[in-house]
Amino acid sequence: MSREKIKILEMVQEGRLTPEEGLKLINALQDSESRESGRGGSSGAAGNRFDVPNIKLPKINLENLGEVAVEFQNSLVDTFRRTQRQYKRSKAARYTELKDFPVKVEVPDGIKRCNLTLDIRAGRVKVKGGDSGSPLIQGKVKNTPTEPVIISDVKGGKADVTLKHSIGRSGLKLNPDIAYVASLHNAAADAHFDLSSLDVKDLEIDNQAGNMVLQLGRREDRVEMDVRNNAGSITLHIPEDYALRLEATGSLSKLNLEKYGMELHDGVAESSDWDDNPRGVSIHLSQNVAAFLIEWKRRDGIDLRANGHRSEAEADLGVPVPDADDDDFEDEDEILADDDI
């Protein structure tokens, strides 16, 4: 019975079931288990306690998007939380077998470049650079009922690596000697990606309903990013000596970027040094009911905090932008200690 409920949760996270449908199925399984328990007594061996990871979907006040969008977001949050509470109370949650799985992918001979895809469903994830000469990927996925899927190949002189796992707590270190083109797919995980010591030229982010914090590094002069942010939250830390170009779907005037040292030209916002600075980050942003926050202390000392869901009215009223400091990358207890990686 426990495997059936896990499958339901995964189907909800993958979009194959709506949250309401998933909740109904879990309730039906719970009712069935209650009836069976009444007939069969309370016998059974104790097992591991299954702790469904917290899926943090922020309740966002999006006045400019209308009441329908706000109601949708808040309904999604409440439904996921009810589903989690119901699952934790269920009999199946007490008997799910959880395991720890090591993750290790060696660097193929002669390979210096890698197309890397990380596909995470839920839980907590921390990714950062490892030591020179280390495996391409090394780490561990903890407290998960299913083994992560690793697909590794060499195509066109590049390593092509995909790592997928459903739920649990994972810590991964990447080889800093490799140049990466990375695709990060996050369904509903709390994910921290410290890429400051890694060579990442192109970065694709697909965030459905998770919370993501990313720290970019300085090893590439120009970084291209394609960001799709559906109903989650993304905080992006940009090196202080980089210029910035931001192109977004919808009206950029609602971001009020001029107050943060950026200029609007035909729907594109650029920092004043974009044309002259040889180093910079170009971001194409597509988002719906979501939050997108840029943290960038420029060389002239100006702090840039461009919050993707603030309206002009909120900005004019002085509504503060949520803070995201560098401690997000230092709190090992929040994700995984180094000993766990």
Short mmCIF file of C-alpha atoms in Angstrom, two decimals:
data_model
loop_
_atom_site.label_atom_id
_atom_site.label_comp_id
_atom_site.label_asym_id
_atom_site.label_seq_id
_atom_site.Cartn_x
_atom_site.Cartn_y
_atom_site.Cartn_z
CA MET A 1 0.00 0.00 0.00
CA SER A 2 2.88 2.37 0.74
CA ARG A 3 4.23 2.08 -2.79
CA GLU A 4 0.83 3.06 -4.18
CA LYS A 5 0.78 6.27 -2.16
CA ILE A 6 4.34 7.13 -3.15
CA LYS A 7 3.34 6.66 -6.78
CA ILE A 8 0.37 9.00 -6.31
CA LEU A 9 2.59 11.73 -4.88
CA GLU A 10 5.07 11.36 -7.73
CA MET A 11 2.23 11.55 -10.30
CA VAL A 12 1.01 14.77 -8.70
CA GLN A 13 4.52 16.26 -8.80
CA GLU A 14 4.92 15.23 -12.46
CA GLY A 15 1.58 16.80 -13.41
CA ARG A 16 -0.07 13.51 -14.37
CA LEU A 17 -2.64 14.02 -11.61
CA THR A 18 -4.03 17.25 -10.23
CA PRO A 19 -3.42 17.86 -6.50
CA GLU A 20 -7.13 17.37 -5.91
CA GLU A 21 -7.15 14.00 -7.70
CA GLY A 22 -4.07 12.89 -5.78
CA LEU A 23 -5.65 13.84 -2.47
CA LYS A 24 -8.82 11.92 -3.29
CA LEU A 25 -6.84 8.79 -4.16
CA ILE A 26 -4.77 9.00 -0.97
CA ASN A 27 -7.94 9.48 1.10
CA ALA A 28 -9.48 6.45 -0.58
CA LEU A 29 -6.42 4.33 0.20
CA GLN A 30 -6.45 5.58 3.78
CA ASP A 31 -10.11 4.60 4.20
CA SER A 32 -9.37 1.16 2.79
CA GLU A 33 -6.42 0.69 5.17
CA SER A 34 -8.54 1.78 8.13
CA ARG A 35 -11.15 -0.86 7.33
CA GLU A 36 -8.48 -3.54 6.92
CA SER A 37 -6.84 -2.48 10.17
CA GLY A 38 -10.15 -2.80 12.00
CA ARG A 39 -10.58 -6.35 10.77
CA GLY A 40 -6.99 -7.50 11.19
CA GLY A 41 -6.02 -5.90 14.48
CA SER A 42 -2.99 -3.78 15.17
CA SER A 43 -0.23 -6.32 14.56
CA GLY A 44 2.76 -5.44 12.38
CA ALA A 45 6.46 -4.75 12.56
CA ALA A 46 7.74 -1.26 13.07
CA GLY A 47 9.62 0.32 10.19
CA ASN A 48 11.21 3.55 9.17
CA ARG A 49 9.20 6.69 9.57
CA PHE A 50 8.58 8.24 6.15
CA ASP A 51 8.96 11.98 6.26
CA VAL A 52 7.56 13.50 3.08
CA PRO A 53 9.86 16.47 2.34
CA ASN A 54 8.39 19.89 2.77
CA ILE A 55 7.30 21.35 -0.54
CA LYS A 56 7.65 25.10 -0.03
CA LEU A 57 5.33 26.95 -2.37
CA PRO A 58 5.26 30.59 -1.33
CA LYS A 59 1.93 32.37 -0.97
CA ILE A 60 2.54 35.38 -3.16
CA ASN A 61 0.51 38.58 -3.20
CA LEU A 62 0.23 39.24 -6.93
CA GLU A 63 -2.19 42.12 -7.17
CA ASN A 64 -1.31 42.92 -10.75
CA LEU A 65 -2.15 39.40 -11.91
CA GLY A 66 -5.63 39.40 -10.45
CA GLU A 67 -7.52 37.40 -7.86
CA VAL A 68 -7.75 34.28 -10.03
CA ALA A 69 -3.96 33.82 -10.14
CA VAL A 70 -3.65 34.41 -6.41
CA GLU A 71 -6.44 31.94 -5.64
CA PHE A 72 -4.82 29.32 -7.88
CA GLN A 73 -1.44 29.70 -6.17
CA ASN A 74 -2.83 29.57 -2.64
CA SER A 75 -5.10 26.64 -3.48
CA LEU A 76 -2.12 24.72 -4.86
CA VAL A 77 -0.14 25.37 -1.68
CA ASP A 78 -2.95 24.33 0.63
CA THR A 79 -3.70 21.16 -1.34
CA PHE A 80 -0.08 20.00 -1.25
CA ARG A 81 0.10 20.62 2.48
CA ARG A 82 -3.10 18.68 3.14
CA THR A 83 -1.76 15.82 1.04
CA GLN A 84 1.48 15.77 3.03
CA ARG A 85 -0.32 15.77 6.39
CA GLN A 86 -2.66 12.99 5.26
CA TYR A 87 0.26 10.89 4.07
CA LYS A 88 2.23 11.37 7.29
CA ARG A 89 -0.77 10.18 9.33
CA SER A 90 -1.34 7.14 7.14
CA LYS A 91 -0.39 3.62 8.13
CA ALA A 92 1.74 3.30 4.99
CA ALA A 93 4.02 6.10 6.15
CA ARG A 94 5.21 3.97 9.07
CA TYR A 95 6.30 1.03 6.94
CA THR A 96 8.05 2.60 3.96
CA GLU A 97 11.60 1.36 3.62
CA LEU A 98 13.98 4.25 3.10
CA LYS A 99 17.55 3.85 1.92
CA ASP A 100 20.69 5.83 1.15
CA PHE A 101 22.20 5.49 -2.32
CA PRO A 102 25.71 6.60 -3.34
CA VAL A 103 26.09 8.55 -6.58
CA LYS A 104 29.30 8.39 -8.58
CA VAL A 105 30.07 9.06 -12.24
CA GLU A 106 33.70 8.95 -13.35
CA VAL A 107 35.17 11.35 -15.90
CA PRO A 108 35.52 9.58 -19.29
CA ASP A 109 39.08 9.49 -20.64
CA GLY A 110 40.05 12.63 -22.52
CA ILE A 111 36.76 14.42 -21.84
CA LYS A 112 36.77 18.07 -20.72
CA ARG A 113 33.17 19.08 -21.47
CA CYS A 114 29.85 17.80 -20.18
CA ASN A 115 26.16 18.21 -20.96
CA LEU A 116 24.64 17.75 -17.51
CA THR A 117 20.95 17.27 -16.70
CA LEU A 118 19.69 17.12 -13.12
CA ASP A 119 16.02 16.17 -12.76
CA ILE A 120 14.77 16.44 -9.18
CA ARG A 121 11.19 15.76 -8.10
CA ALA A 122 11.00 16.79 -4.42
CA GLY A 123 12.99 16.92 -1.21
CA ARG A 124 16.21 18.83 -0.53
CA VAL A 125 19.13 19.17 -2.89
CA LYS A 126 22.56 20.75 -2.60
CA VAL A 127 25.03 20.91 -5.49
CA LYS A 128 28.48 22.50 -5.43
CA GLY A 129 31.97 22.15 -6.85
CA GLY A 130 34.26 19.38 -5.65
CA ASP A 131 38.03 18.93 -5.77
CA SER A 132 40.19 18.97 -8.88
CA GLY A 133 40.68 15.44 -10.21
CA SER A 134 37.54 14.13 -8.51
CA PRO A 135 34.79 12.11 -10.24
CA LEU A 136 32.49 13.96 -12.61
CA ILE A 137 29.67 13.61 -10.06
CA GLN A 138 29.99 12.27 -6.55
CA GLY A 139 27.60 12.31 -3.63
CA LYS A 140 24.67 10.62 -1.99
CA VAL A 141 20.87 10.54 -2.05
CA LYS A 142 19.47 9.87 1.43
CA ASN A 143 16.11 8.79 2.82
CA THR A 144 14.56 7.78 -0.48
CA PRO A 145 12.54 4.65 -1.36
CA THR A 146 13.84 4.40 -4.92
CA GLU A 147 17.35 4.34 -6.36
CA PRO A 148 18.29 7.40 -8.44
CA VAL A 149 18.56 6.91 -12.19
CA ILE A 150 21.93 7.73 -13.77
CA ILE A 151 22.41 7.79 -17.55
CA SER A 152 25.96 8.42 -18.75
CA ASP A 153 27.31 8.46 -22.29
CA VAL A 154 29.85 10.21 -24.52
CA LYS A 155 28.51 12.08 -27.54
CA GLY A 156 30.42 14.33 -29.91
CA GLY A 157 33.46 14.49 -27.67
CA LYS A 158 31.37 15.49 -24.63
CA ALA A 159 30.13 13.57 -21.64
CA ASP A 160 26.34 13.41 -21.59
CA VAL A 161 25.08 12.74 -18.06
CA THR A 162 21.54 12.69 -16.66
CA LEU A 163 20.68 12.17 -12.98
CA LYS A 164 17.08 11.72 -11.87
CA HIS A 165 15.63 11.07 -8.44
CA SER A 166 12.21 11.44 -6.92
CA ILE A 167 12.30 12.37 -3.22
CA GLY A 168 14.82 12.50 -0.40
CA ARG A 169 17.86 14.54 0.62
CA SER A 170 20.76 14.71 -1.80
CA GLY A 171 24.21 16.27 -1.83
CA LEU A 172 26.31 16.30 -5.00
CA LYS A 173 29.79 17.57 -5.88
CA LEU A 174 30.82 18.26 -9.48
CA ASN A 175 34.33 18.10 -10.94
CA PRO A 176 35.62 21.69 -11.35
CA ASP A 177 37.96 20.71 -14.21
CA ILE A 178 35.03 20.18 -16.60
CA ALA A 179 33.20 22.83 -18.67
CA TYR A 180 29.44 22.36 -18.23
CA VAL A 181 26.29 23.06 -20.16
CA ALA A 182 23.72 22.43 -17.44
CA SER A 183 19.97 21.81 -17.38
CA LEU A 184 18.34 21.92 -13.95
CA HIS A 185 14.78 20.60 -13.73
CA ASN A 186 13.09 21.05 -10.37
CA ALA A 187 9.53 19.91 -9.71
CA ALA A 188 9.04 20.82 -6.04
CA ALA A 189 12.39 20.57 -4.25
CA ASP A 190 14.22 22.97 -1.97
CA ALA A 191 17.39 23.26 -4.06
CA HIS A 192 20.68 25.13 -3.59
CA PHE A 193 23.16 25.23 -6.47
CA ASP A 194 26.51 26.81 -5.59
CA LEU A 195 28.16 27.06 -9.01
CA SER A 196 30.77 29.63 -7.94
CA SER A 197 33.75 27.28 -8.46
CA LEU A 198 32.42 25.65 -11.64
CA ASP A 199 32.81 26.48 -15.33
CA VAL A 200 29.18 26.84 -16.49
CA LYS A 201 28.65 28.68 -19.79
CA ASP A 202 25.02 27.84 -20.59
CA LEU A 203 22.42 27.21 -17.91
CA GLU A 204 18.82 26.11 -18.39
CA ILE A 205 16.46 26.20 -15.40
CA ASP A 206 12.96 24.71 -15.35
CA ASN A 207 11.37 25.33 -11.96
CA GLN A 208 7.78 24.15 -11.53
CA ALA A 209 6.92 24.63 -7.84
CA GLY A 210 10.21 24.54 -5.97
CA ASN A 211 12.46 26.96 -4.17
CA MET A 212 15.84 27.45 -5.84
CA VAL A 213 18.92 29.46 -4.86
CA LEU A 214 21.76 29.72 -7.40
CA GLN A 215 25.20 31.27 -7.07
CA LEU A 216 26.98 31.95 -10.37
CA GLY A 217 30.76 31.94 -10.69
CA ARG A 218 33.33 34.00 -12.58
CA ARG A 219 35.01 31.39 -14.76
CA GLU A 220 33.09 32.28 -17.94
CA ASP A 221 33.13 35.82 -19.34
CA ARG A 222 29.61 35.50 -20.76
CA VAL A 223 26.92 33.27 -19.30
CA GLU A 224 23.64 32.51 -21.09
CA MET A 225 20.61 31.54 -18.99
CA ASP A 226 17.15 30.34 -20.01
CA VAL A 227 14.81 30.39 -17.00
CA ARG A 228 11.26 28.98 -16.89
CA ASN A 229 9.68 29.63 -13.51
CA ASN A 230 6.12 28.36 -13.19
CA ALA A 231 4.84 28.54 -9.59
CA GLY A 232 7.98 28.57 -7.48
CA SER A 233 10.70 30.89 -6.25
CA ILE A 234 14.18 31.52 -7.68
CA THR A 235 16.95 33.63 -6.17
CA LEU A 236 19.94 34.24 -8.43
CA HIS A 237 23.26 35.57 -7.07
CA ILE A 238 25.32 37.32 -9.77
CA PRO A 239 29.03 38.26 -9.43
CA GLU A 240 29.47 41.95 -8.66
CA ASP A 241 31.76 42.65 -11.62
CA TYR A 242 29.35 41.25 -14.22
CA ALA A 243 26.98 43.23 -16.40
CA LEU A 244 23.39 42.04 -16.72
CA ARG A 245 20.86 41.71 -19.52
CA LEU A 246 17.33 40.52 -18.75
CA GLU A 247 14.63 39.66 -21.27
CA ALA A 248 11.26 38.53 -19.95
CA THR A 249 7.88 37.50 -21.28
CA GLY A 250 5.25 40.08 -20.38
CA SER A 251 5.72 43.72 -19.50
CA LEU A 252 9.10 44.52 -17.98
CA SER A 253 7.82 47.90 -16.84
CA LYS A 254 6.14 46.14 -13.91
CA LEU A 255 9.57 45.21 -12.60
CA ASN A 256 10.48 48.88 -12.25
CA LEU A 257 14.12 48.05 -13.00
CA GLU A 258 15.20 51.66 -13.52
CA LYS A 259 15.35 52.11 -9.76
CA TYR A 260 18.02 49.41 -9.62
CA GLY A 261 20.37 50.81 -12.25
CA MET A 262 18.89 49.14 -15.33
CA GLU A 263 17.49 50.54 -18.58
CA LEU A 264 14.50 49.42 -20.64
CA HIS A 265 14.78 49.19 -24.44
CA ASP A 266 12.05 47.42 -26.45
CA GLY A 267 11.17 45.00 -23.67
CA VAL A 268 14.76 44.27 -22.67
CA ALA A 269 16.48 45.52 -19.51
CA GLU A 270 20.25 46.05 -19.59
CA SER A 271 22.72 47.37 -17.08
CA SER A 272 24.47 50.55 -18.20
CA ASP A 273 27.76 48.69 -18.71
CA TRP A 274 26.35 45.83 -20.79
CA ASP A 275 27.93 46.95 -24.09
CA ASP A 276 31.30 47.87 -22.58
CA ASN A 277 31.81 45.15 -19.99
CA PRO A 278 33.40 41.98 -21.44
CA ARG A 279 31.82 39.97 -18.61
CA GLY A 280 28.11 39.54 -18.13
CA VAL A 281 25.02 37.37 -17.66
CA SER A 282 22.19 37.27 -20.18
CA ILE A 283 18.88 35.93 -18.85
CA HIS A 284 15.75 35.01 -20.75
CA LEU A 285 12.96 34.70 -18.20
CA SER A 286 9.54 33.13 -18.67
CA GLN A 287 7.35 32.87 -15.59
CA ASN A 288 3.76 32.66 -14.41
CA VAL A 289 2.66 32.78 -10.76
CA ALA A 290 6.19 32.91 -9.40
CA ALA A 291 8.92 34.93 -7.70
CA PHE A 292 12.24 35.77 -9.35
CA LEU A 293 14.81 37.65 -7.28
CA ILE A 294 18.21 38.87 -8.46
CA GLU A 295 20.92 39.59 -5.89
CA TRP A 296 23.72 41.65 -7.43
CA LYS A 297 26.02 44.14 -5.74
CA ARG A 298 27.50 46.11 -8.58
CA ARG A 299 31.05 47.41 -8.80
CA ASP A 300 29.83 50.95 -8.05
CA GLY A 301 28.26 49.72 -4.82
CA ILE A 302 24.65 49.74 -6.04
CA ASP A 303 22.54 46.83 -4.82
CA LEU A 304 20.27 45.38 -7.50
CA ARG A 305 17.25 43.45 -6.28
CA ALA A 306 14.83 42.96 -9.13
CA ASN A 307 11.83 41.10 -7.75
CA GLY A 308 9.85 39.48 -10.52
CA HIS A 309 6.45 39.61 -8.79
CA ARG A 310 6.42 43.18 -7.44
CA SER A 311 3.96 45.55 -9.08
CA GLU A 312 4.74 49.20 -9.76
CA ALA A 313 2.28 50.15 -7.04
CA GLU A 314 4.10 47.96 -4.52
CA ALA A 315 7.44 49.46 -5.50
CA ASP A 316 6.12 53.00 -5.20
CA LEU A 317 4.71 52.20 -1.76
CA GLY A 318 8.12 51.01 -0.63
CA VAL A 319 7.16 47.36 -0.13
CA PRO A 320 10.47 45.67 0.82
CA VAL A 321 11.98 42.98 -1.36
CA PRO A 322 12.64 39.68 0.47
CA ASP A 323 16.29 39.34 1.45
CA ALA A 324 18.46 36.45 0.31
CA ASP A 325 21.94 36.55 1.78
CA ASP A 326 24.99 34.42 1.18
CA ASP A 327 24.24 32.42 4.32
CA ASP A 328 21.93 30.37 2.10
CA PHE A 329 25.08 28.57 0.97
CA GLU A 330 26.69 28.26 4.39
CA ASP A 331 23.93 26.62 6.43
CA GLU A 332 24.97 23.01 6.02
CA ASP A 333 22.31 21.79 8.44
CA GLU A 334 19.60 23.06 6.11
CA ILE A 335 20.65 20.78 3.26
CA LEU A 336 23.53 18.37 3.90
CA ALA A 337 26.76 18.46 5.86
CA ASP A 338 29.97 17.89 3.93
CA ASP A 339 30.30 14.51 5.62
CA ASP A 340 27.10 13.45 3.87
CA ILE A 341 28.47 14.19 0.41
#
